[in-house]
Structure formats: C-alpha cells, structure tokens
Amino acid sequence: MKLKSSEPFWIVKNGILNAYPSLRKDIKTDVLIVGGGITGSLIAHQCIKDGYRTVVADRREIAHGSTSASTAMLQYEIDTPLYQLIAQIGEKAAVASYKACFESIDILAQLAKEIGSDCGFKKKDSLYFAAYKKDVPWLKKEFDARKAHQFPVTWLEQEDVAAKFKLEHTYGGILSDQGASMDVFRMAHDLLAYNHKKGLEVYDKTDIEKVQHQKNGIVATTEYGNKIKAAKIIYCNGYESTEIIKEQFVDLLSTYAIVGEQCAGDQQHLENTLFWNTADPYLYMRTTEDNRLLIGGEDESFVNPEKRDHLLPYKAKRLAQKLERLLPGYDLRRDFMWAGTFGATKDGLPYIGKHPDFKNAYFVLGFGGNGITFSVIGMDMVSCFLQGKQHKLSPYFKFGR
Ligand SMILES: Cc1cc2nc3c(=O)[nH]c(=O)nc-3n(C[C@H](O)[C@H](O)[C@H](O)COP(=O)(O)OP(=O)(O)OC[C@H]3O[C@@H](n4cnc5c(N)ncnc54)[C@H](O)[C@@H]3O)c2cc1C
C-alpha cells in the first residue's frame, strides 16, 4: 500500500537523519516490533525501559509511513466529541479515554525532554471552532460536557475569536488549555537513536513477510528469508494492519495538507494555538517551528494512490481557498503539498491489545486525528500486557468491542 504522495515537509526538512541496516541473519529476541513509525518508536522506548531485548523492523526507511506525512497536532480531543462518545460508550469509558489523551500530551513533553529530542515540541492551546451557525448548539453541548468533567475550556464568541486570532467566518468555539505540536518524524528518529545506544536493534528496509504465531512465541520471516524468533510480537504497522487483519475495523481515507513559505510578517496570534473546525471533513491548521502555516483536511473516503495523487493539486488549491476565507489577506505561498492515508474507527478510539487470530501478539493501532496521543497511551498498555496485567483502558480499546 502506498501511504503517502509527494514529499511531506518533514522529510525534506530533516533529510536522512539515521539509516539502519537491513536484517541479514537469523536472530532471537524478547520482543519484535513491526513498524518503525512513531508508534513503534514509542513502544520500543518503553520495552527498552522495561528491560526487554527488543528489535524494531520496518519495510521502509524509518518513519517513512504515515508518520512522515503527519501534521502532528497533539490534542486530547478525540474525533468523536465527548458528549457523543458518552452517549456511544458510556460516561466512564468516554471520560477515561479523553483523560488518558489529555495526560499523554504531558507524557510526550517529558519524553521529548528526557531524550533531548530536537522535535520542537511546543505546548499550545487548541481552538475547536464552529464552521457553521447550525453547529453552535452541539458545540455548546460539547463545551458543557468538557466543563462538567473538569477539562480546562473557555467558550469564545465569534467576536472573541476574531479579536484574538483574526479568524473570520467562525461562529465561536471551545478554547482548550491543553495541546501541543511537534515534528513527529524527528521525534520517531530521536527515540530510536536514543534507544539504539541502549541496545535496541533497528532494521529498516526489512519487510516482515510471514509470521508464525506459535504456542511459546513467534517466528517472523523477512523478505530475504531471515528469521526472527521472539517471545512476543507487537504490531505497530499502522494502516497496513488492514493487510493482515481479516475483519473490517477501520475506514481508510485520504487526507491532504499544505505548508506555506516562512512567514515574513507577524503571525504571533496563530503561533500558540492549534485550530480545527466542525466541518465534515474538518479543516485544521497550525504554525510550524520555523514559522510557516500548515493547513490540512479535505479528506476523501478512498485510498487509491493514483486517484489520490491526481486530486492533490485540486485539494491543495481548495485548502488555500479555505484559508483565504478564514484569514483574509494572509497571502499564503505554498512550498509543500502532500497526501496521506488516514483512518476512522466507529468511535474515534484506537485498537490496542490482543487479537484472537494472533497468538503472542499485541497491536497498537492509533487511528484518527489523535493517532499520536493514542500511541503514547499504548506505551503504558503494552508495558502492562507484557507483565501479564490488564490495563484499565483495555475494554474500550480492544478488538471486537
Ligand atoms: C496528513 C496526515 C495528518 C495527520 N495529522 C495528525 C495530527 O495532527 N495528529 C495526530 O495525532 N495524528 C495525525 N495523523 C495520524 C498520525 O500521523 C498517525 O496516527 C501516526 O503517524 C501513525 O504512526 P504509526 O507509527 O502507527 O504508523 P506509520 O507511521 O505508518 O508506521 C507504520 C510502519 O509499519 C511499517 N510496516 C507495515 N507493515 C510492515 C511489515 N510487514 N514489515 C515491516 N514493516 C512494516 C511501515 O513501513 C510503517 O513505517 C495524521 C496523518 C496524516 C496522514
């Protein structure tokens, strides 16, 4: 599956950060992690911390899957609004899921500091604004639900949004005092490099073609026929997990993003906030560490790479037009445009845990606009699983829920 088109900004900005060898012999380990994106990197960090011999294998270069295409807005706000999630899965489950995402932003901040990452992690507010007048009543309901569960939120009227952010054509929104952004491609690389020094084995361009799930462990075979024996396998294979899991558990979409040239003028009013709206599909934007504006959205419900690439210039133009309506006179000159694969689950929650068809295996599949925060939650969950313990979020994130 081709996960992205054109070159995302982060790959060009960072170039080749670290290259690892492909696997050329048979090896044994405690834990094999399939996938060296942000999820595999975070889980590898946890496994090394917990004292396991750990191997990461990726069929591409490190972090060249969805991680390289990610716009990395770190939000506790799940794609399904809290009040809707409460109606769908119950108050306890919904609030616990939101709280875990909330905490994961601080965990990530701490982690970036601990490993000395150059990923430009920056705490930001998050503004969820009404794109249409008709959305205001349910957005206020969402505000009340968040407030009732002690999330730090403020309601901004249309004129407050215009005064604070110079945004037009909004109808007010929820300002949350918890969010962040970073260069997630860099963070994945930094995590792997940090742990590589501590004994983590990393193999890129190493496709795991076949896995035998046995009673006492697994045997994985690479495209060149080398074998990896492990007690446990953790699939952090992102959207390509749909290639090995029979049932349909996620709807795959195509999504688009553009990045403007570095802003010569003043955009301080945009720098400390993540923006997203109530449109379907939603539009989102943020600034980058080097003072560019990034806008994303325009999702389509297919993943056909040819069709997706064909639409890219049109979608980039649409995103620029939407920006012009929102921030009249901004005059964005586009430097980058790309498309990527995105996934939506029935409740906006990830799939983290065992699957009945795979013995001695766990999956960490963070989908949707919160993919990254879900992957952070996966660290603690996997740590529990490997110790044979249950995790309090397992019932909400499990397969077949
Ligand atoms: C345009 C765009 C914008 C996004 N914006 C945000 C955002 O603002 N906030 C947010 O939280 N999330 C966002 N996401 C989602 C987020 O990027 C993903 O949740 C995250 O990158 C997933 O990371 P991953 O490591 O699970 O998957 P990936 O980065 O895709 O990594 C999976 C890896 O597994 C490897 N692999 C698969 N199968 C095999 C195999 N058999 N053998 C070896 N290797 C294998 C692949 O090569 C790949 O590198 C966005 C995504 C896109 C595309």
CSV table of N, CA, C and O in Angstrom, one decimal, residues 255-297:
chain,number,residue,atom,x,y,z
A,255,THR,N,-6.1,12.0,3.0
A,255,THR,CA,-6.2,13.3,3.5
A,255,THR,C,-5.1,14.2,2.9
A,255,THR,O,-4.1,13.6,2.4
A,256,TYR,N,-5.2,15.5,3.0
A,256,TYR,CA,-4.3,16.4,2.3
A,256,TYR,C,-3.8,17.5,3.2
A,256,TYR,O,-4.5,17.9,4.1
A,257,ALA,N,-2.6,17.9,2.9
A,257,ALA,CA,-2.0,19.0,3.7
A,257,ALA,C,-1.1,19.9,2.8
A,257,ALA,O,-0.5,19.5,1.8
A,258,ILE,N,-1.1,21.2,3.2
A,258,ILE,CA,-0.1,22.1,2.5
A,258,ILE,C,0.6,22.9,3.6
A,258,ILE,O,0.1,23.1,4.7
A,259,VAL,N,1.8,23.3,3.2
A,259,VAL,CA,2.6,24.2,4.1
A,259,VAL,C,3.1,25.4,3.3
A,259,VAL,O,3.6,25.2,2.1
A,260,GLY,N,2.9,26.6,3.8
A,260,GLY,CA,3.3,27.8,3.2
A,260,GLY,C,4.8,28.1,3.4
A,260,GLY,O,5.5,27.4,4.2
A,261,GLU,N,5.3,29.1,2.7
A,261,GLU,CA,6.6,29.5,2.9
A,261,GLU,C,6.7,30.2,4.3
A,261,GLU,O,5.7,30.6,4.8
A,262,GLN,N,8.0,30.4,4.8
A,262,GLN,CA,8.1,31.0,6.1
A,262,GLN,C,7.5,32.4,6.1
A,262,GLN,O,7.7,33.2,5.1
A,263,CYS,N,6.8,32.7,7.1
A,263,CYS,CA,6.0,34.0,7.1
A,263,CYS,C,7.0,35.1,7.4
A,263,CYS,O,7.7,35.1,8.4
A,264,ALA,N,7.0,36.1,6.6
A,264,ALA,CA,7.9,37.3,6.7
A,264,ALA,C,7.3,38.2,7.8
A,264,ALA,O,8.0,38.9,8.5
A,265,GLY,N,5.9,38.2,7.8
A,265,GLY,CA,5.3,39.2,8.7
A,265,GLY,C,5.0,38.6,10.1
A,265,GLY,O,5.7,37.7,10.5
A,266,ASP,N,4.0,39.2,10.7
A,266,ASP,CA,3.8,38.8,12.1
A,266,ASP,C,2.6,37.8,12.2
A,266,ASP,O,1.5,38.1,11.7
A,267,GLN,N,2.9,36.6,12.7
A,267,GLN,CA,1.7,35.7,12.9
A,267,GLN,C,1.7,35.2,14.3
A,267,GLN,O,1.3,34.0,14.6
A,268,GLN,N,2.1,36.0,15.2
A,268,GLN,CA,2.2,35.7,16.6
A,268,GLN,C,0.8,35.2,17.2
A,268,GLN,O,0.7,34.4,18.0
A,269,HIS,N,-0.3,35.8,16.6
A,269,HIS,CA,-1.6,35.5,17.1
A,269,HIS,C,-2.0,34.0,16.7
A,269,HIS,O,-3.0,33.5,17.2
A,270,LEU,N,-1.2,33.4,15.8
A,270,LEU,CA,-1.5,32.0,15.5
A,270,LEU,C,-0.6,31.0,16.1
A,270,LEU,O,-0.8,29.8,16.1
A,271,GLU,N,0.5,31.5,16.6
A,271,GLU,CA,1.6,30.6,17.0
A,271,GLU,C,1.4,29.7,18.2
A,271,GLU,O,2.0,28.6,18.2
A,272,ASN,N,0.6,30.1,19.1
A,272,ASN,CA,0.4,29.3,20.3
A,272,ASN,C,-0.9,28.5,20.4
A,272,ASN,O,-1.3,28.1,21.4
A,273,THR,N,-1.5,28.3,19.2
A,273,THR,CA,-2.8,27.6,19.2
A,273,THR,C,-2.9,26.7,18.0
A,273,THR,O,-2.3,26.9,16.9
A,274,LEU,N,-3.6,25.5,18.3
A,274,LEU,CA,-4.0,24.6,17.2
A,274,LEU,C,-5.4,25.0,16.8
A,274,LEU,O,-6.2,25.2,17.7
A,275,PHE,N,-5.7,24.9,15.5
A,275,PHE,CA,-7.1,25.3,15.1
A,275,PHE,C,-7.7,24.1,14.4
A,275,PHE,O,-7.1,23.5,13.5
A,276,TRP,N,-9.0,23.8,14.7
A,276,TRP,CA,-9.7,22.9,13.9
A,276,TRP,C,-11.2,23.2,14.0
A,276,TRP,O,-11.6,23.9,14.9
A,277,ASN,N,-12.0,22.8,13.0
A,277,ASN,CA,-13.3,23.3,13.0
A,277,ASN,C,-14.3,22.1,12.9
A,277,ASN,O,-13.9,20.9,12.8
A,278,THR,N,-15.6,22.5,12.9
A,278,THR,CA,-16.7,21.4,13.0
A,278,THR,C,-17.1,21.0,11.6
A,278,THR,O,-18.1,20.2,11.5
A,279,ALA,N,-16.5,21.4,10.5
A,279,ALA,CA,-16.9,20.9,9.2
A,279,ALA,C,-16.6,19.4,9.1
A,279,ALA,O,-15.8,18.9,9.8
A,280,ASP,N,-17.3,18.8,8.1
A,280,ASP,CA,-17.1,17.4,7.9
A,280,ASP,C,-16.7,17.2,6.4
A,280,ASP,O,-17.6,17.3,5.6
A,281,PRO,N,-15.5,16.9,6.0
A,281,PRO,CA,-14.3,16.7,6.9
A,281,PRO,C,-13.8,18.0,7.5
A,281,PRO,O,-14.0,19.1,6.9
A,282,TYR,N,-13.2,17.9,8.6
A,282,TYR,CA,-12.7,19.1,9.3
A,282,TYR,C,-11.5,19.7,8.7
A,282,TYR,O,-10.6,19.0,8.1
A,283,LEU,N,-11.3,21.0,8.9
A,283,LEU,CA,-10.2,21.8,8.4
A,283,LEU,C,-9.3,22.0,9.6
A,283,LEU,O,-9.9,22.3,10.7
A,284,TYR,N,-8.0,21.9,9.5
A,284,TYR,CA,-7.2,22.2,10.7
A,284,TYR,C,-5.9,23.0,10.3
A,284,TYR,O,-5.5,22.9,9.1
A,285,MET,N,-5.4,23.7,11.2
A,285,MET,CA,-4.1,24.4,10.9
A,285,MET,C,-3.3,24.7,12.1
A,285,MET,O,-3.9,24.8,13.2
A,286,ARG,N,-2.1,25.0,11.9
A,286,ARG,CA,-1.1,25.4,13.0
A,286,ARG,C,0.1,26.0,12.3
A,286,ARG,O,0.3,25.8,11.1
A,287,THR,N,0.9,26.6,13.1
A,287,THR,CA,2.2,27.1,12.6
A,287,THR,C,3.2,26.0,12.9
A,287,THR,O,3.1,25.2,13.7
A,288,THR,N,4.3,26.1,12.1
A,288,THR,CA,5.5,25.2,12.3
A,288,THR,C,6.5,25.9,13.2
A,288,THR,O,6.5,27.1,13.3
A,289,GLU,N,7.5,25.2,13.6
A,289,GLU,CA,8.6,25.7,14.4
A,289,GLU,C,9.3,26.8,13.7
A,289,GLU,O,9.8,27.8,14.2
A,290,ASP,N,9.4,26.6,12.3
A,290,ASP,CA,10.2,27.7,11.5
A,290,ASP,C,9.2,28.7,10.9
A,290,ASP,O,9.5,29.2,9.8
A,291,ASN,N,8.1,28.9,11.6
A,291,ASN,CA,7.2,30.0,11.3
A,291,ASN,C,6.5,29.9,9.9
A,291,ASN,O,6.4,30.9,9.2
A,292,ARG,N,6.1,28.7,9.6
A,292,ARG,CA,5.2,28.5,8.4
A,292,ARG,C,3.8,28.3,8.8
A,292,ARG,O,3.6,27.9,10.0
A,293,LEU,N,2.9,28.3,7.9
A,293,LEU,CA,1.5,27.9,8.3
A,293,LEU,C,1.2,26.6,7.6
A,293,LEU,O,1.5,26.5,6.4
A,294,LEU,N,0.6,25.7,8.3
A,294,LEU,CA,0.3,24.4,7.8
A,294,LEU,C,-1.2,24.2,7.9
A,294,LEU,O,-1.8,24.5,8.9
A,295,ILE,N,-1.8,23.8,6.8
A,295,ILE,CA,-3.3,23.6,6.7
A,295,ILE,C,-3.6,22.2,6.2
A,295,ILE,O,-3.0,21.8,5.2
A,296,GLY,N,-4.5,21.5,6.8
A,296,GLY,CA,-4.9,20.2,6.4
A,296,GLY,C,-6.4,19.9,6.4
A,296,GLY,O,-7.1,20.7,7.0
A,297,GLY,N,-6.7,18.8,5.7
A,297,GLY,CA,-8.1,18.4,5.7
A,297,GLY,C,-8.5,17.9,4.3
A,297,GLY,O,-7.7,17.2,3.7
